Amino acid sequence: MKTLNDFNFKDKKALIRVDFNVPLNDQFEVTDATRIVSAKPTIIKILEDGGSCVLMSHLGRPKGVQDEFSLKHIVPKIEDILGVEVKFTDNCVGAEAEAMAAALQPGEILLLENLRFHEEEKQGDKDFAEQLSKLGDIYVNDAFGTAHRAHASTTIVAEFFPEHKCFGSLLAQEIESIKKVMEDGEKPVLAVLGGAKVSSKITVIENILDKVDHLIIGGGMTFTFIKAQGGKIGNSICEDDKMELALDILKQAEAKGVKVHLPVDVVAADDFSNTANTQFCDVTAIPDGWEGVDAGPKSIEIFDTVVNQCKTILWNGPLGVFEMESFAKGTIELGNSIANATKNGAFSLVGGGDSVAAVKQFGFENKVSYVSTGGGAMLESLEGKTLPGIAAILD
Ligand code: AMP
C-alpha cells in the first residue's frame, strides 16, 4: 500500500483528489469544514516536502455548469484552514488549467473547478481522466467519501500514473481503521448496528458475522427481528418482507458463535414527534397505537456492559430517532459507553452516515478512536467490497 511516505514531493506537482463536498449556506459560506480540515495533513506534508498541490473535488450534484456549485465559493475557507493562498481555475481541464498547473511553484496550491461540471467525471470517461492526469506528476487519492465510485478523478485517472500514485494520509487512515476492525481487531470484537431498516444493512450484517464476537442490533431495525420472533411491536417501523431474513441472520449468528443483543425494552411514543406521550415498555409488548423510538433503560444498561467487555468496537447507525431530543437518550448513552471503553483501551470506529452525525451532535468526536469521513464508502467497505478508488491505487 503506497502512501505519501513512499514519495519525495520536492519539485513535484501532486494531483490530489480531495473530498471538498462541503455544505454551504445561502450566502455560499461553508457551514461545516470538517472535510477541508481532514485533507490538511496531506496537503501540508506535500508543501513541506517542497512540492505543489493541484486539488480536485466535486461539490454537490450540478447539472452542467451551475454557479451555485462552483468551488470558487470555498476558496477563502480553504485559505483560512491551510494558511496558504489558493489559486483557482474555472475549468478543471483544458488549456488554462494546464497552463496554471505548469506555472505552479513549490509551496503553491491550485484548486480546480467542480469536476462534476463535466458529465465525463461520473461516467469515468478515460479521455477526461487523461486530461486531468496532465495536471500533476504524482496522483494522490485522499477522498474516502467518493472511493466507492469508479469516477474519472477517483479511479480512472490512476491508470495514467502506473508508478506514481498513492493514498493521502486521510484515506490511508480510513483503510487502516477498517482493517483494525475487520481483519486484526483485538478480541472481543463488537459491532453495533442501528438505523432505520434491515434492508439497507443486510449485506453489512452478513459480512460482519464472520468478524465479530458480539452484535448489538438497535434502532428501527430491531422491530423486524422482534416481530419475526413473535413479539408485539405496536406501530413500530417494520419490514415484514425481511422477517424471514431476520430469523436466518439470528440462526447464522448462532452457528458462528456470535452473541446477538437486541433491546429488551424501548421508549414507546404515541406519535412520531418530539412532544409525543411516551412510556417504557418491554420490546415484545408494545401496545397498539404506540411505536418504539429509542432504547429503554434496561437495554442501555445491557449494552453498556457488552460495550465495556469489548476491545474493538464498530458503530454504525443510531439506537433511536436521535434527531428528536426526546428519543436521543439511547444513542447518547451508547456514545458514552463507547467513549468509556475507548478511554480504557478499546479501539472504536464510528462510520456510515447518521451515527457520524450523532457522534458530532453529542460531542463524542474526540472520545472515540476514529470517525470515518465516508458514508456510502464506509458501508461498502463493511459489506466486504474492495472499493474501486482503493483498488486503483493498489493495482
Ligand atoms: P440509517 O440511515 O439506516 O442509519 O438510519 C438512520 C435513521 O434511523 C435515523 O434518521 C433515525 O431517526 C432512524 N431511526 C432510528 N431508530 C428508529 C426507530 N425506532 N424508528 C424509526 N426510525 C428510527
Short mmCIF file of C-alpha atoms and ligand atoms in Angstrom, two decimals:
data_model
loop_
_atom_site.label_atom_id
_atom_site.label_comp_id
_atom_site.label_asym_id
_atom_site.label_seq_id
_atom_site.Cartn_x
_atom_site.Cartn_y
_atom_site.Cartn_z
CA MET A 1 0.00 0.00 0.00
CA LYS A 2 1.74 3.17 -1.21
CA THR A 3 1.36 6.26 0.92
CA LEU A 4 2.77 9.80 0.91
CA ASN A 5 5.89 8.49 2.66
CA ASP A 6 6.82 6.47 -0.44
CA PHE A 7 7.45 9.66 -2.43
CA ASN A 8 9.58 12.73 -2.17
CA PHE A 9 7.42 15.55 -3.47
CA LYS A 10 10.28 18.05 -3.87
CA ASP A 11 9.69 19.98 -7.11
CA LYS A 12 6.80 17.65 -7.94
CA LYS A 13 3.19 18.54 -8.58
CA ALA A 14 0.76 16.37 -6.69
CA LEU A 15 -2.64 15.95 -8.33
CA ILE A 16 -4.79 15.33 -5.27
CA ARG A 17 -8.39 14.08 -5.29
CA VAL A 18 -9.86 15.59 -2.15
CA ASP A 19 -13.43 15.49 -0.90
CA PHE A 20 -14.39 19.15 -0.58
CA ASN A 21 -18.08 18.38 -0.99
CA VAL A 22 -18.91 20.63 1.95
CA PRO A 23 -22.28 22.10 2.95
CA LEU A 24 -22.83 25.79 2.06
CA ASN A 25 -25.46 28.22 3.35
CA ASP A 26 -27.35 30.61 1.06
CA GLN A 27 -24.51 33.14 1.34
CA PHE A 28 -22.24 30.38 -0.08
CA GLU A 29 -20.35 30.14 3.19
CA VAL A 30 -19.04 26.78 4.37
CA THR A 31 -21.12 25.62 7.34
CA ASP A 32 -19.08 22.51 8.18
CA ALA A 33 -15.43 22.50 7.15
CA THR A 34 -14.57 19.05 8.54
CA ARG A 35 -13.69 17.68 5.12
CA ILE A 36 -11.28 20.52 4.37
CA VAL A 37 -9.65 20.17 7.78
CA SER A 38 -9.34 16.41 7.18
CA ALA A 39 -7.40 16.96 3.95
CA LYS A 40 -4.96 19.40 5.56
CA PRO A 41 -2.27 16.91 6.70
CA THR A 42 -1.82 15.56 3.16
CA ILE A 43 -1.61 18.99 1.58
CA ILE A 44 0.76 20.40 4.19
CA LYS A 45 3.07 17.35 4.00
CA ILE A 46 3.44 17.78 0.24
CA LEU A 47 4.07 21.52 0.52
CA GLU A 48 6.63 20.96 3.28
CA ASP A 49 8.41 18.42 1.06
CA GLY A 50 8.88 21.26 -1.45
CA GLY A 51 6.11 20.20 -3.79
CA SER A 52 2.97 21.89 -5.07
CA CYS A 53 -0.67 20.77 -4.96
CA VAL A 54 -3.36 20.67 -7.62
CA LEU A 55 -6.59 19.99 -5.75
CA MET A 56 -9.63 18.49 -7.44
CA SER A 57 -13.06 17.75 -6.00
CA HIS A 58 -16.74 17.69 -6.73
CA LEU A 59 -19.34 19.83 -4.94
CA GLY A 60 -22.98 18.81 -4.84
CA ARG A 61 -24.88 17.44 -7.78
CA PRO A 62 -24.75 20.08 -10.50
CA LYS A 63 -26.46 19.64 -13.84
CA GLY A 64 -23.79 21.02 -16.15
CA VAL A 65 -22.14 24.29 -15.11
CA GLN A 66 -24.07 25.96 -12.26
CA ASP A 67 -22.54 28.86 -10.39
CA GLU A 68 -24.08 27.81 -7.06
CA PHE A 69 -21.97 24.63 -7.19
CA SER A 70 -18.73 26.44 -8.03
CA LEU A 71 -15.76 25.59 -5.84
CA LYS A 72 -14.71 29.25 -6.04
CA HIS A 73 -17.06 29.85 -3.09
CA ILE A 74 -14.90 27.79 -0.77
CA VAL A 75 -11.51 29.28 -1.70
CA PRO A 76 -11.46 31.70 1.28
CA LYS A 77 -12.29 28.89 3.70
CA ILE A 78 -9.51 26.67 2.31
CA GLU A 79 -7.05 29.57 2.59
CA ASP A 80 -8.17 30.11 6.18
CA ILE A 81 -7.65 26.49 7.13
CA LEU A 82 -4.38 25.93 5.28
CA GLY A 83 -2.89 29.37 5.82
CA VAL A 84 -1.74 29.38 2.19
CA GLU A 85 -3.03 31.32 -0.82
CA VAL A 86 -5.15 29.19 -3.15
CA LYS A 87 -5.21 29.86 -6.90
CA PHE A 88 -8.36 28.88 -8.77
CA THR A 89 -9.11 27.84 -12.33
CA ASP A 90 -12.68 27.89 -13.58
CA ASN A 91 -12.40 24.77 -15.66
CA CYS A 92 -10.85 21.59 -14.28
CA VAL A 93 -9.43 20.59 -17.68
CA GLY A 94 -8.19 22.40 -20.78
CA ALA A 95 -5.55 24.93 -21.74
CA GLU A 96 -5.99 27.34 -18.82
CA ALA A 97 -5.88 24.61 -16.18
CA GLU A 98 -2.81 23.10 -17.83
CA ALA A 99 -1.03 26.47 -18.03
CA MET A 100 -1.82 27.30 -14.40
CA ALA A 101 -0.70 23.87 -13.23
CA ALA A 102 2.52 24.16 -15.27
CA ALA A 103 3.28 27.56 -13.73
CA LEU A 104 2.74 26.33 -10.17
CA GLN A 105 5.81 26.81 -7.96
CA PRO A 106 6.85 24.71 -4.95
CA GLY A 107 4.67 25.63 -1.98
CA GLU A 108 1.75 26.76 -4.15
CA ILE A 109 -1.79 25.41 -4.40
CA LEU A 110 -4.19 25.38 -7.33
CA LEU A 111 -7.85 24.43 -6.89
CA LEU A 112 -9.69 23.17 -9.96
CA GLU A 113 -13.35 23.99 -10.63
CA ASN A 114 -16.01 21.38 -9.78
CA LEU A 115 -15.22 18.11 -11.57
CA ARG A 116 -18.93 17.37 -11.96
CA PHE A 117 -19.41 20.36 -14.27
CA HIS A 118 -18.29 17.73 -16.79
CA GLU A 119 -20.57 14.71 -17.08
CA GLU A 120 -17.50 12.67 -18.06
CA GLU A 121 -16.43 12.71 -14.40
CA LYS A 122 -19.24 10.46 -13.19
CA GLN A 123 -19.10 8.42 -16.38
CA GLY A 124 -15.50 7.50 -15.56
CA ASP A 125 -14.50 8.74 -19.01
CA LYS A 126 -10.97 7.80 -19.94
CA ASP A 127 -10.20 10.83 -22.15
CA PHE A 128 -11.38 13.18 -19.42
CA ALA A 129 -9.24 11.30 -16.89
CA GLU A 130 -6.26 11.62 -19.24
CA GLN A 131 -6.77 15.39 -19.44
CA LEU A 132 -6.81 15.58 -15.64
CA SER A 133 -3.67 13.47 -15.48
CA LYS A 134 -1.73 16.19 -17.34
CA LEU A 135 -2.04 18.43 -14.30
CA GLY A 136 0.27 16.52 -11.96
CA ASP A 137 3.34 14.28 -11.65
CA ILE A 138 2.04 12.13 -8.79
CA TYR A 139 -1.61 11.19 -8.23
CA VAL A 140 -2.76 11.21 -4.61
CA ASN A 141 -6.21 9.97 -3.65
CA ASP A 142 -7.34 11.38 -0.32
CA ALA A 143 -11.11 11.24 -0.85
CA PHE A 144 -12.59 8.33 1.07
CA GLY A 145 -16.12 9.74 0.64
CA THR A 146 -16.02 9.01 -3.10
CA ALA A 147 -13.72 5.95 -3.07
CA HIS A 148 -16.69 3.68 -3.78
CA ARG A 149 -17.29 5.41 -7.12
CA ALA A 150 -15.39 4.49 -10.28
CA HIS A 151 -15.36 8.10 -11.45
CA ALA A 152 -12.67 9.66 -13.63
CA SER A 153 -10.93 11.54 -10.82
CA THR A 154 -11.31 8.85 -8.14
CA THR A 155 -10.34 5.74 -10.09
CA ILE A 156 -9.73 6.00 -13.84
CA VAL A 157 -7.10 8.77 -13.61
CA ALA A 158 -4.86 6.41 -11.59
CA GLU A 159 -4.21 4.41 -14.79
CA PHE A 160 -2.13 7.31 -16.06
CA PHE A 161 0.20 7.17 -13.05
CA PRO A 162 1.22 3.48 -13.02
CA GLU A 163 4.26 4.07 -10.79
CA HIS A 164 3.34 7.42 -9.29
CA LYS A 165 0.17 7.07 -7.28
CA CYS A 166 -0.53 6.77 -3.58
CA PHE A 167 -3.06 7.23 -0.79
CA GLY A 168 -3.20 10.53 1.05
CA SER A 169 -2.97 10.38 4.82
CA LEU A 170 -6.74 10.62 5.36
CA LEU A 171 -7.54 7.75 3.03
CA ALA A 172 -4.68 5.69 4.48
CA GLN A 173 -6.12 6.27 7.97
CA GLU A 174 -9.59 5.20 6.83
CA ILE A 175 -8.19 1.99 5.34
CA GLU A 176 -6.16 1.25 8.49
CA SER A 177 -9.17 1.84 10.75
CA ILE A 178 -11.42 -0.50 8.79
CA LYS A 179 -8.65 -3.10 8.74
CA LYS A 180 -8.27 -2.79 12.52
CA VAL A 181 -11.91 -3.81 12.92
CA MET A 182 -12.46 -6.21 10.04
CA GLU A 183 -9.13 -8.04 9.99
CA ASP A 184 -6.95 -7.61 13.00
CA GLY A 185 -9.24 -6.37 15.74
CA GLU A 186 -8.29 -7.35 19.27
CA LYS A 187 -10.99 -9.65 20.67
CA PRO A 188 -13.73 -9.49 21.75
CA VAL A 189 -14.91 -7.59 18.67
CA LEU A 190 -18.30 -5.86 18.77
CA ALA A 191 -20.41 -4.31 16.03
CA VAL A 192 -23.31 -2.05 16.94
CA LEU A 193 -25.69 -1.73 14.04
CA GLY A 194 -28.61 0.64 14.32
CA GLY A 195 -30.56 2.83 11.95
CA ALA A 196 -33.90 2.56 10.32
CA LYS A 197 -34.02 -0.52 8.15
CA VAL A 198 -32.74 -4.07 7.99
CA SER A 199 -32.80 -3.92 4.20
CA SER A 200 -30.11 -1.22 3.98
CA LYS A 201 -27.77 -3.05 6.38
CA ILE A 202 -28.34 -6.67 5.43
CA THR A 203 -25.11 -7.16 3.47
CA VAL A 204 -23.16 -5.48 6.25
CA ILE A 205 -24.70 -7.78 8.87
CA GLU A 206 -23.99 -10.90 6.84
CA ASN A 207 -20.39 -9.92 6.17
CA ILE A 208 -19.74 -8.84 9.71
CA LEU A 209 -20.93 -12.08 11.31
CA ASP A 210 -17.60 -13.63 10.32
CA LYS A 211 -15.62 -10.89 12.05
CA VAL A 212 -17.32 -10.19 15.37
CA ASP A 213 -17.95 -11.89 18.71
CA HIS A 214 -20.87 -9.64 19.70
CA LEU A 215 -23.51 -7.89 17.64
CA ILE A 216 -25.83 -5.26 19.09
CA ILE A 217 -28.84 -4.61 16.87
CA GLY A 218 -30.74 -1.43 17.67
CA GLY A 219 -32.81 1.37 16.17
CA GLY A 220 -35.72 0.78 13.85
CA MET A 221 -34.19 -2.49 12.64
CA THR A 222 -34.99 -4.05 15.99
CA PHE A 223 -38.68 -4.46 15.32
CA THR A 224 -38.36 -6.66 12.26
CA PHE A 225 -36.39 -9.09 14.44
CA ILE A 226 -38.80 -8.85 17.38
CA LYS A 227 -41.92 -9.34 15.26
CA ALA A 228 -40.28 -12.25 13.45
CA GLN A 229 -39.72 -13.86 16.87
CA GLY A 230 -43.40 -13.42 17.71
CA GLY A 231 -43.21 -10.18 19.74
CA LYS A 232 -45.88 -7.45 19.70
CA ILE A 233 -44.39 -4.28 18.21
CA GLY A 234 -47.44 -2.00 18.02
CA ASN A 235 -46.95 0.61 15.31
CA SER A 236 -43.14 0.37 15.25
CA ILE A 237 -41.33 0.52 11.94
CA CYS A 238 -41.04 -2.98 10.48
CA GLU A 239 -40.16 -4.63 7.19
CA ASP A 240 -42.48 -7.63 7.07
CA ASP A 241 -40.80 -8.99 3.96
CA LYS A 242 -37.49 -9.16 5.84
CA MET A 243 -38.73 -11.14 8.83
CA GLU A 244 -37.57 -14.48 7.46
CA LEU A 245 -34.21 -12.96 6.71
CA ALA A 246 -34.02 -11.66 10.27
CA LEU A 247 -34.59 -15.15 11.66
CA ASP A 248 -32.00 -16.51 9.27
CA ILE A 249 -29.46 -13.91 10.48
CA LEU A 250 -30.07 -14.99 14.07
CA LYS A 251 -29.56 -18.61 13.07
CA GLN A 252 -26.36 -17.79 11.18
CA ALA A 253 -25.10 -15.81 14.17
CA GLU A 254 -25.72 -18.73 16.50
CA ALA A 255 -23.93 -21.13 14.17
CA LYS A 256 -20.95 -18.78 14.02
CA GLY A 257 -20.83 -18.27 17.77
CA VAL A 258 -21.76 -14.58 17.55
CA LYS A 259 -23.74 -13.34 20.54
CA VAL A 260 -26.60 -11.11 19.34
CA HIS A 261 -28.01 -8.47 21.71
CA LEU A 262 -31.36 -6.92 20.84
CA PRO A 263 -33.03 -4.28 23.03
CA VAL A 264 -35.18 -5.78 25.81
CA ASP A 265 -37.13 -2.57 26.42
CA VAL A 266 -37.89 0.58 24.47
CA VAL A 267 -39.19 4.10 24.73
CA ALA A 268 -42.58 3.89 23.02
CA ALA A 269 -44.30 7.01 21.70
CA ASP A 270 -47.92 7.57 20.69
CA ASP A 271 -46.81 9.85 17.85
CA PHE A 272 -43.69 10.29 15.73
CA SER A 273 -42.97 13.70 17.26
CA ASN A 274 -40.76 15.23 19.92
CA THR A 275 -43.78 16.13 22.05
CA ALA A 276 -45.48 12.74 21.90
CA ASN A 277 -46.56 10.93 25.07
CA THR A 278 -44.04 8.25 25.95
CA GLN A 279 -43.76 5.16 28.10
CA PHE A 280 -41.16 2.46 28.64
CA CYS A 281 -42.27 -0.99 27.58
CA ASP A 282 -40.95 -4.44 27.06
CA VAL A 283 -39.77 -4.68 23.45
CA THR A 284 -42.08 -7.65 22.88
CA ALA A 285 -45.17 -5.95 24.33
CA ILE A 286 -45.62 -2.58 22.65
CA PRO A 287 -49.30 -1.57 22.72
CA ASP A 288 -51.18 -0.85 19.50
CA GLY A 289 -51.02 2.84 18.63
CA TRP A 290 -47.52 3.14 20.15
CA GLU A 291 -44.17 2.77 18.42
CA GLY A 292 -40.65 2.04 19.61
CA VAL A 293 -38.47 5.10 19.06
CA ASP A 294 -35.47 4.60 21.35
CA ALA A 295 -33.73 2.00 23.51
CA GLY A 296 -35.11 1.74 27.04
CA PRO A 297 -33.14 1.92 30.35
CA LYS A 298 -32.64 -1.85 30.75
CA SER A 299 -31.34 -2.14 27.19
CA ILE A 300 -28.97 0.78 27.75
CA GLU A 301 -27.56 -0.98 30.80
CA ILE A 302 -27.10 -4.30 28.99
CA PHE A 303 -25.46 -2.58 26.00
CA ASP A 304 -23.12 -0.69 28.36
CA THR A 305 -21.92 -3.99 29.85
CA VAL A 306 -21.35 -5.52 26.42
CA VAL A 307 -19.53 -2.46 25.07
CA ASN A 308 -17.23 -2.32 28.07
CA GLN A 309 -16.32 -6.00 27.68
CA CYS A 310 -15.06 -5.48 24.14
CA LYS A 311 -11.66 -4.41 22.84
CA THR A 312 -12.68 -3.50 19.30
CA ILE A 313 -15.92 -1.67 18.57
CA LEU A 314 -17.59 -0.68 15.34
CA TRP A 315 -20.62 1.60 15.50
CA ASN A 316 -22.91 2.20 12.56
CA GLY A 317 -26.39 3.64 12.98
CA PRO A 318 -28.26 5.29 15.87
CA LEU A 319 -30.22 3.38 18.53
CA GLY A 320 -33.25 5.61 18.18
CA VAL A 321 -34.73 8.63 16.45
CA PHE A 322 -31.87 10.76 17.80
CA GLU A 323 -32.83 13.78 15.69
CA MET A 324 -35.68 14.32 18.19
CA GLU A 325 -34.34 15.26 21.61
CA SER A 326 -36.88 13.12 23.44
CA PHE A 327 -35.69 10.00 21.64
CA ALA A 328 -31.92 10.61 21.70
CA LYS A 329 -31.02 9.11 25.07
CA GLY A 330 -30.22 5.58 23.86
CA THR A 331 -27.86 6.90 21.21
CA ILE A 332 -26.21 9.33 23.66
CA GLU A 333 -25.76 6.64 26.31
CA LEU A 334 -24.29 4.26 23.75
CA GLY A 335 -21.86 7.04 22.79
CA ASN A 336 -20.94 7.40 26.48
CA SER A 337 -20.35 3.67 26.80
CA ILE A 338 -18.15 3.59 23.70
CA ALA A 339 -16.23 6.67 24.89
CA ASN A 340 -15.62 4.95 28.22
CA ALA A 341 -14.46 1.70 26.59
CA THR A 342 -12.15 3.74 24.35
CA LYS A 343 -10.69 5.53 27.37
CA ASN A 344 -9.96 2.09 28.82
CA GLY A 345 -8.03 0.99 25.74
CA ALA A 346 -10.58 -0.30 23.23
CA PHE A 347 -10.33 0.71 19.57
CA SER A 348 -13.58 2.30 18.38
CA LEU A 349 -14.56 3.16 14.85
CA VAL A 350 -17.70 5.13 14.06
CA GLY A 351 -18.82 5.24 10.48
CA GLY A 352 -21.56 5.38 7.95
CA GLY A 353 -23.94 8.29 7.82
CA ASP A 354 -26.18 9.00 10.77
CA SER A 355 -24.02 7.64 13.57
CA VAL A 356 -21.33 10.13 12.49
CA ALA A 357 -23.91 12.93 12.67
CA ALA A 358 -24.94 11.71 16.14
CA VAL A 359 -21.34 11.49 17.36
CA LYS A 360 -20.70 15.07 16.23
CA GLN A 361 -24.00 16.41 17.55
CA PHE A 362 -23.43 14.95 21.01
CA GLY A 363 -19.72 15.79 21.22
CA PHE A 364 -18.18 12.29 21.13
CA GLU A 365 -15.94 13.03 18.17
CA ASN A 366 -12.74 13.18 20.19
CA LYS A 367 -13.74 10.41 22.58
CA VAL A 368 -13.75 7.59 20.03
CA SER A 369 -10.69 6.29 18.20
CA TYR A 370 -11.75 7.19 14.68
CA VAL A 371 -14.73 8.80 12.97
CA SER A 372 -14.95 7.87 9.32
CA THR A 373 -15.47 10.56 6.68
CA GLY A 374 -17.27 8.28 4.24
CA GLY A 375 -20.94 7.24 4.41
CA GLY A 376 -21.56 5.04 1.39
CA ALA A 377 -17.85 4.19 1.11
CA MET A 378 -17.82 3.02 4.72
CA LEU A 379 -20.92 0.86 4.27
CA GLU A 380 -19.50 -0.77 1.15
CA SER A 381 -16.23 -1.46 2.99
CA LEU A 382 -18.17 -3.11 5.81
CA GLU A 383 -20.02 -5.15 3.21
CA GLY A 384 -16.61 -6.59 2.32
CA LYS A 385 -16.30 -4.89 -1.06
CA THR A 386 -13.00 -3.60 -2.40
CA LEU A 387 -13.70 0.00 -3.33
CA PRO A 388 -12.68 0.96 -6.89
CA GLY A 389 -10.83 4.09 -5.73
CA ILE A 390 -8.74 1.98 -3.36
CA ALA A 391 -8.20 -0.87 -5.83
CA ALA A 392 -6.93 1.66 -8.41
CA ILE A 393 -4.06 2.67 -6.11
CA LEU A 394 -3.28 -0.89 -5.03
CA ASP A 395 -3.05 -2.17 -8.63
P1 AMP B 1 -29.71 4.67 8.78
O1 AMP B 1 -29.52 5.74 7.74
O2 AMP B 1 -30.24 3.39 8.25
O3 AMP B 1 -28.51 4.52 9.67
O4 AMP B 1 -30.90 5.18 9.69
C1 AMP B 1 -30.80 6.32 10.46
C2 AMP B 1 -32.17 6.78 10.80
O5 AMP B 1 -32.83 5.76 11.54
C3 AMP B 1 -32.21 7.99 11.68
O6 AMP B 1 -32.76 9.05 10.93
C4 AMP B 1 -33.11 7.61 12.83
O7 AMP B 1 -34.06 8.60 13.15
C5 AMP B 1 -33.81 6.38 12.30
N1 AMP B 1 -34.28 5.52 13.39
C6 AMP B 1 -33.59 5.01 14.41
N2 AMP B 1 -34.38 4.32 15.24
C7 AMP B 1 -35.63 4.39 14.75
C8 AMP B 1 -36.90 3.88 15.17
N3 AMP B 1 -37.00 3.17 16.28
N4 AMP B 1 -37.97 4.17 14.40
C9 AMP B 1 -37.85 4.90 13.29
N5 AMP B 1 -36.69 5.40 12.83
C10 AMP B 1 -35.58 5.15 13.55
#
